[in-house]
Every structure is written in structure tokens, then in C-alpha cells.
mmCIF file of C-alpha atoms in Angstrom:
data_model
loop_
_atom_site.group_PDB
_atom_site.id
_atom_site.type_symbol
_atom_site.label_atom_id
_atom_site.label_comp_id
_atom_site.label_asym_id
_atom_site.label_seq_id
_atom_site.Cartn_x
_atom_site.Cartn_y
_atom_site.Cartn_z
ATOM 1 C CA UNK A 1 0.000 0.000 0.000
ATOM 2 C CA UNK A 2 2.846 2.356 0.830
ATOM 3 C CA UNK A 3 4.312 1.714 -2.628
ATOM 4 C CA UNK A 4 1.034 2.621 -4.296
ATOM 5 C CA UNK A 5 0.768 5.862 -2.297
ATOM 6 C CA UNK A 6 4.363 6.685 -3.124
ATOM 7 C CA UNK A 7 3.794 6.121 -6.872
ATOM 8 C CA UNK A 8 0.618 8.239 -6.874
ATOM 9 C CA UNK A 9 2.348 11.024 -4.920
ATOM 10 C CA UNK A 10 5.275 10.959 -7.381
ATOM 11 C CA UNK A 11 2.921 11.208 -10.367
ATOM 12 C CA UNK A 12 0.975 14.096 -8.811
ATOM 13 C CA UNK A 13 4.201 15.954 -8.002
ATOM 14 C CA UNK A 14 5.548 15.389 -11.536
ATOM 15 C CA UNK A 15 2.351 16.625 -13.155
ATOM 16 C CA UNK A 16 2.327 19.698 -10.871
ATOM 17 C CA UNK A 17 5.940 20.554 -11.726
ATOM 18 C CA UNK A 18 5.261 20.107 -15.445
ATOM 19 C CA UNK A 19 2.249 22.390 -15.302
ATOM 20 C CA UNK A 20 4.347 25.109 -13.615
ATOM 21 C CA UNK A 21 7.151 24.908 -16.219
ATOM 22 C CA UNK A 22 6.626 27.880 -18.581
ATOM 23 C CA UNK A 23 8.347 26.059 -21.459
ATOM 24 C CA UNK A 24 6.146 22.979 -21.088
ATOM 25 C CA UNK A 25 3.003 25.055 -20.587
ATOM 26 C CA UNK A 26 3.528 27.431 -23.511
ATOM 27 C CA UNK A 27 0.730 27.700 -26.004
ATOM 28 C CA UNK A 28 2.306 27.500 -29.447
ATOM 29 C CA UNK A 29 -0.882 28.802 -31.041
ATOM 30 C CA UNK A 30 -0.272 32.191 -29.403
ATOM 31 C CA UNK A 31 3.364 32.492 -30.502
ATOM 32 C CA UNK A 32 2.716 33.845 -34.037
ATOM 33 C CA UNK A 33 0.185 36.366 -32.736
ATOM 34 C CA UNK A 34 2.573 37.542 -30.015
ATOM 35 C CA UNK A 35 5.436 37.758 -32.504
ATOM 36 C CA UNK A 36 3.260 39.859 -34.790
ATOM 37 C CA UNK A 37 2.353 42.168 -31.909
ATOM 38 C CA UNK A 38 6.028 42.603 -30.988
ATOM 39 C CA UNK A 39 7.195 43.214 -34.582
ATOM 40 C CA UNK A 40 8.684 46.560 -35.511
ATOM 41 C CA UNK A 41 6.299 48.941 -37.279
ATOM 42 C CA UNK A 42 6.359 48.836 -41.080
ATOM 43 C CA UNK A 43 8.778 51.201 -42.774
ATOM 44 C CA UNK A 44 7.537 54.330 -44.531
ATOM 45 C CA UNK A 45 7.714 53.172 -48.149
ATOM 46 C CA UNK A 46 6.894 56.645 -49.530
ATOM 47 C CA UNK A 47 9.847 58.193 -47.671
ATOM 48 C CA UNK A 48 12.130 55.378 -48.833
ATOM 49 C CA UNK A 49 10.979 55.892 -52.426
ATOM 50 C CA UNK A 50 11.789 59.611 -52.184
ATOM 51 C CA UNK A 51 15.257 58.892 -50.742
ATOM 52 C CA UNK A 52 16.080 56.242 -53.334
ATOM 53 C CA UNK A 53 14.845 58.351 -56.279
ATOM 54 C CA UNK A 54 17.154 61.151 -55.137
ATOM 55 C CA UNK A 55 20.065 58.695 -55.000
ATOM 56 C CA UNK A 56 19.196 57.375 -58.471
ATOM 57 C CA UNK A 57 19.301 60.970 -59.762
ATOM 58 C CA UNK A 58 22.635 61.501 -57.954
ATOM 59 C CA UNK A 59 23.973 58.343 -59.615
ATOM 60 C CA UNK A 60 22.924 59.583 -63.072
ATOM 61 C CA UNK A 61 24.574 62.963 -62.433
ATOM 62 C CA UNK A 62 27.800 61.269 -61.280
ATOM 63 C CA UNK A 63 27.834 58.983 -64.339
ATOM 64 C CA UNK A 64 27.161 61.911 -66.695
ATOM 65 C CA UNK A 65 30.201 63.710 -65.191
ATOM 66 C CA UNK A 66 32.302 60.505 -64.914
ATOM 67 C CA UNK A 67 32.681 61.390 -61.232
ATOM 68 C CA UNK A 68 34.261 58.287 -59.672
ATOM 69 C CA UNK A 69 34.602 59.999 -56.269
ATOM 70 C CA UNK A 70 30.827 60.563 -56.069
ATOM 71 C CA UNK A 71 30.139 57.001 -57.247
ATOM 72 C CA UNK A 72 32.506 55.636 -54.614
ATOM 73 C CA UNK A 73 30.154 57.039 -51.950
ATOM 74 C CA UNK A 74 27.051 55.662 -53.700
ATOM 75 C CA UNK A 75 28.296 52.107 -54.315
ATOM 76 C CA UNK A 76 28.553 49.657 -51.399
ATOM 77 C CA UNK A 77 31.906 47.963 -50.802
ATOM 78 C CA UNK A 78 30.484 44.702 -52.181
ATOM 79 C CA UNK A 79 28.926 46.397 -55.263
ATOM 80 C CA UNK A 80 28.623 44.305 -58.428
ATOM 81 C CA UNK A 81 27.571 45.441 -61.917
ATOM 82 C CA UNK A 82 26.462 43.377 -64.900
ATOM 83 C CA UNK A 83 27.342 45.499 -67.953
ATOM 84 C CA UNK A 84 25.523 45.675 -71.294
ATOM 85 C CA UNK A 85 27.969 43.134 -72.771
ATOM 86 C CA UNK A 86 27.355 40.674 -69.927
ATOM 87 C CA UNK A 87 30.701 41.311 -68.229
ATOM 88 C CA UNK A 88 30.751 41.718 -64.445
ATOM 89 C CA UNK A 89 32.624 44.402 -62.489
ATOM 90 C CA UNK A 90 33.051 44.836 -58.759
ATOM 91 C CA UNK A 91 33.265 48.279 -57.162
ATOM 92 C CA UNK A 92 37.017 48.783 -57.601
ATOM 93 C CA UNK A 93 36.912 47.584 -61.226
ATOM 94 C CA UNK A 94 33.973 49.864 -62.059
ATOM 95 C CA UNK A 95 35.609 52.905 -60.488
ATOM 96 C CA UNK A 96 38.969 52.124 -62.150
ATOM 97 C CA UNK A 97 37.210 51.859 -65.520
ATOM 98 C CA UNK A 98 35.648 55.304 -65.046
ATOM 99 C CA UNK A 99 38.866 56.894 -63.719
ATOM 100 C CA UNK A 100 40.923 55.541 -66.643
ATOM 101 C CA UNK A 101 38.408 56.700 -69.256
ATOM 102 C CA UNK A 102 37.748 53.133 -70.421
ATOM 103 C CA UNK A 103 34.129 53.883 -69.489
ATOM 104 C CA UNK A 104 33.199 57.459 -70.352
ATOM 105 C CA UNK A 105 29.736 58.942 -70.604
ATOM 106 C CA UNK A 106 28.786 62.087 -72.524
ATOM 107 C CA UNK A 107 25.260 62.016 -71.098
ATOM 108 C CA UNK A 108 23.289 59.835 -68.694
ATOM 109 C CA UNK A 109 19.667 60.261 -67.566
ATOM 110 C CA UNK A 110 17.226 57.985 -65.705
ATOM 111 C CA UNK A 111 13.441 58.017 -66.097
ATOM 112 C CA UNK A 112 10.559 55.565 -65.595
ATOM 113 C CA UNK A 113 11.924 54.975 -62.086
ATOM 114 C CA UNK A 114 10.050 52.385 -60.031
ATOM 115 C CA UNK A 115 11.084 51.691 -56.412
ATOM 116 C CA UNK A 116 9.985 48.719 -54.321
ATOM 117 C CA UNK A 117 11.225 48.447 -50.720
ATOM 118 C CA UNK A 118 10.992 45.611 -48.216
ATOM 119 C CA UNK A 119 8.689 45.844 -45.186
ATOM 120 C CA UNK A 120 11.594 46.378 -42.780
ATOM 121 C CA UNK A 121 12.882 49.380 -44.737
ATOM 122 C CA UNK A 122 16.361 47.889 -45.096
ATOM 123 C CA UNK A 123 16.392 47.132 -48.810
ATOM 124 C CA UNK A 124 14.953 48.333 -52.096
ATOM 125 C CA UNK A 125 14.909 47.348 -55.758
ATOM 126 C CA UNK A 126 14.815 49.941 -58.541
ATOM 127 C CA UNK A 127 13.801 49.312 -62.124
ATOM 128 C CA UNK A 128 14.367 52.288 -64.392
ATOM 129 C CA UNK A 129 15.152 53.326 -67.929
ATOM 130 C CA UNK A 130 18.431 55.050 -68.723
ATOM 131 C CA UNK A 131 19.243 57.050 -71.816
ATOM 132 C CA UNK A 132 23.001 57.247 -72.265
ATOM 133 C CA UNK A 133 25.714 58.171 -74.727
ATOM 134 C CA UNK A 134 29.411 57.434 -74.358
ATOM 135 C CA UNK A 135 31.995 54.678 -74.685
ATOM 136 C CA UNK A 136 32.658 51.472 -72.771
ATOM 137 C CA UNK A 137 35.726 49.309 -73.529
ATOM 138 C CA UNK A 138 36.060 50.874 -76.961
ATOM 139 C CA UNK A 139 32.415 50.296 -77.849
ATOM 140 C CA UNK A 140 29.959 53.109 -78.404
ATOM 141 C CA UNK A 141 27.071 53.433 -75.952
ATOM 142 C CA UNK A 142 24.027 55.135 -77.390
ATOM 143 C CA UNK A 143 20.422 54.366 -76.680
ATOM 144 C CA UNK A 144 18.022 53.313 -74.011
ATOM 145 C CA UNK A 145 18.842 50.774 -71.332
ATOM 146 C CA UNK A 146 16.669 48.961 -68.803
ATOM 147 C CA UNK A 147 18.408 49.099 -65.447
ATOM 148 C CA UNK A 148 17.861 47.108 -62.263
ATOM 149 C CA UNK A 149 19.499 48.307 -59.050
ATOM 150 C CA UNK A 150 19.516 46.798 -55.561
ATOM 151 C CA UNK A 151 19.930 49.201 -52.615
ATOM 152 C CA UNK A 152 20.655 48.397 -48.961
ATOM 153 C CA UNK A 153 20.287 50.591 -45.878
ATOM 154 C CA UNK A 154 23.569 50.717 -43.962
ATOM 155 C CA UNK A 155 24.830 52.615 -40.934
ATOM 156 C CA UNK A 156 26.081 55.246 -43.407
ATOM 157 C CA UNK A 157 22.781 55.483 -45.312
ATOM 158 C CA UNK A 158 21.560 53.860 -48.512
ATOM 159 C CA UNK A 159 24.171 52.183 -50.741
ATOM 160 C CA UNK A 160 23.765 50.545 -54.131
ATOM 161 C CA UNK A 161 24.913 46.923 -53.873
ATOM 162 C CA UNK A 162 24.092 45.686 -57.361
ATOM 163 C CA UNK A 163 23.321 46.967 -60.825
ATOM 164 C CA UNK A 164 22.369 45.309 -64.091
ATOM 165 C CA UNK A 165 21.920 46.856 -67.548
ATOM 166 C CA UNK A 166 20.107 45.542 -70.642
ATOM 167 C CA UNK A 167 19.762 47.352 -73.967
ATOM 168 C CA UNK A 168 16.157 48.051 -74.909
ATOM 169 C CA UNK A 169 16.051 46.938 -78.535
ATOM 170 C CA UNK A 170 14.146 48.885 -81.172
ATOM 171 C CA UNK A 171 13.524 52.023 -79.121
ATOM 172 C CA UNK A 172 14.224 55.443 -80.609
ATOM 173 C CA UNK A 173 16.728 57.460 -78.604
ATOM 174 C CA UNK A 174 15.492 61.022 -79.091
ATOM 175 C CA UNK A 175 12.187 62.450 -77.809
ATOM 176 C CA UNK A 176 11.409 63.708 -81.342
ATOM 177 C CA UNK A 177 11.901 60.218 -82.757
ATOM 178 C CA UNK A 178 9.695 58.784 -80.000
ATOM 179 C CA UNK A 179 6.954 61.320 -80.829
ATOM 180 C CA UNK A 180 7.217 60.515 -84.536
ATOM 181 C CA UNK A 181 7.053 56.799 -83.822
ATOM 182 C CA UNK A 182 3.955 57.268 -81.645
ATOM 183 C CA UNK A 183 2.189 59.456 -84.238
ATOM 184 C CA UNK A 184 2.997 56.970 -87.016
ATOM 185 C CA UNK A 185 1.601 54.155 -84.922
ATOM 186 C CA UNK A 186 -1.571 56.108 -84.254
ATOM 187 C CA UNK A 187 -2.226 57.092 -87.880
ATOM 188 C CA UNK A 188 -0.932 54.102 -89.850
ATOM 189 C CA UNK A 189 -3.076 50.991 -89.628
ATOM 190 C CA UNK A 190 -1.299 47.644 -89.265
ATOM 191 C CA UNK A 191 -0.745 45.732 -92.518
ATOM 192 C CA UNK A 192 -3.205 43.017 -91.444
ATOM 193 C CA UNK A 193 -5.944 45.600 -90.914
ATOM 194 C CA UNK A 194 -5.223 47.242 -94.292
ATOM 195 C CA UNK A 195 -5.438 43.833 -95.970
ATOM 196 C CA UNK A 196 -8.775 43.152 -94.255
ATOM 197 C CA UNK A 197 -10.087 46.558 -95.319
ATOM 198 C CA UNK A 198 -9.266 45.779 -98.972
ATOM 199 C CA UNK A 199 -11.239 42.481 -98.926
#
């Protein structure tokens, strides 16, 4: 009988201790809700967009002037660029190319700038169009380019960590040519429609 009492007392004590253990008694269903309540407030995406668009404009101005010193402050230490020809440059290679004149721009402008930032406000992706003239590795640069940039918030502010450039094929480079192309498109029916009209 004593053994039975001892076993029952041991089981009661064990169950009491288990019920008092916060780790054993935690309700996992409440963890996601509590984590959500303790999360940092969402970043101000409009303010981030304004900051990044200014930096994109600063980048264009620095490229138009071939200002490697200004670009050095814009690019992160681990910056990587995929050029129009598919070659890859890190920060020091890109800056050396600009300083030596191997890459030299006569003009550089961004437009159609779209900024998307993450919820934490620590990163952003830019997709934009660049219109540029100049030379790169002995090859002429002239036309419109689709550009993707990745930006990261650091202790020193926003830095561009990656860039990628792709030529936009078949796009006129001057505003006048773009206007003419649009007006021709609006007034000239497609060949298929003309053929149908003649039937």
C-alpha cells in the first residue's frame, strides 16, 4: 500500500511541476500572434521611395560627369555590376574603368523609375530606364537601357549593392523620334488591318 501511495504522490508531483514549467506550458498557437504584436512597425515606403529616387538621380549625375569619387560614396563595398555586354565588375573595377576613361559617358539620364522596398525598410529594388551616350571598352554606348538596381540601408545610409543593364532593342533614342514613332503608330493601320479593309 505504501508503494502505491508513493507512486501516486510521485505522479501528482511530476504533473504539478510540469504544469508550472513555462516552457512545457507554452501555447504555441499564441506564438505567431505575439510575434506579430512585438514586430517593428512597417517602414515608410513613400519616404524610402523619395530617398532612393534622389540617390538614383545623384547616380545619373555622377555617371554623366564621370565622377568616380561621387560614385565611390554611392556604391557599397560589395557592389557588383552586370554590364551591357554581360561582363561583371566589382566596385574597384567599375571605379577604375571610369577613372581611366575606359568607361566614359557624354550624357546619362534615368526616367521611368520604379522603387519597391521591403517591409523592414532595409532594402529596395529599382527598375528604371536610362538614356546614355558614351563609350565602354572601346564600344559606343548610345540608346536606351533597362536598369535594375539593388539598394541596402547601412549605418552610413543607402548604398547601391548591385546593378544590371540591358539594352532596350528597337527604341528610338530622341524624344522627337519617339513622338514621330507614336504618331505613325496612331495614324498608320497595321498591314493586317489594311489587308482586311481591302477584302
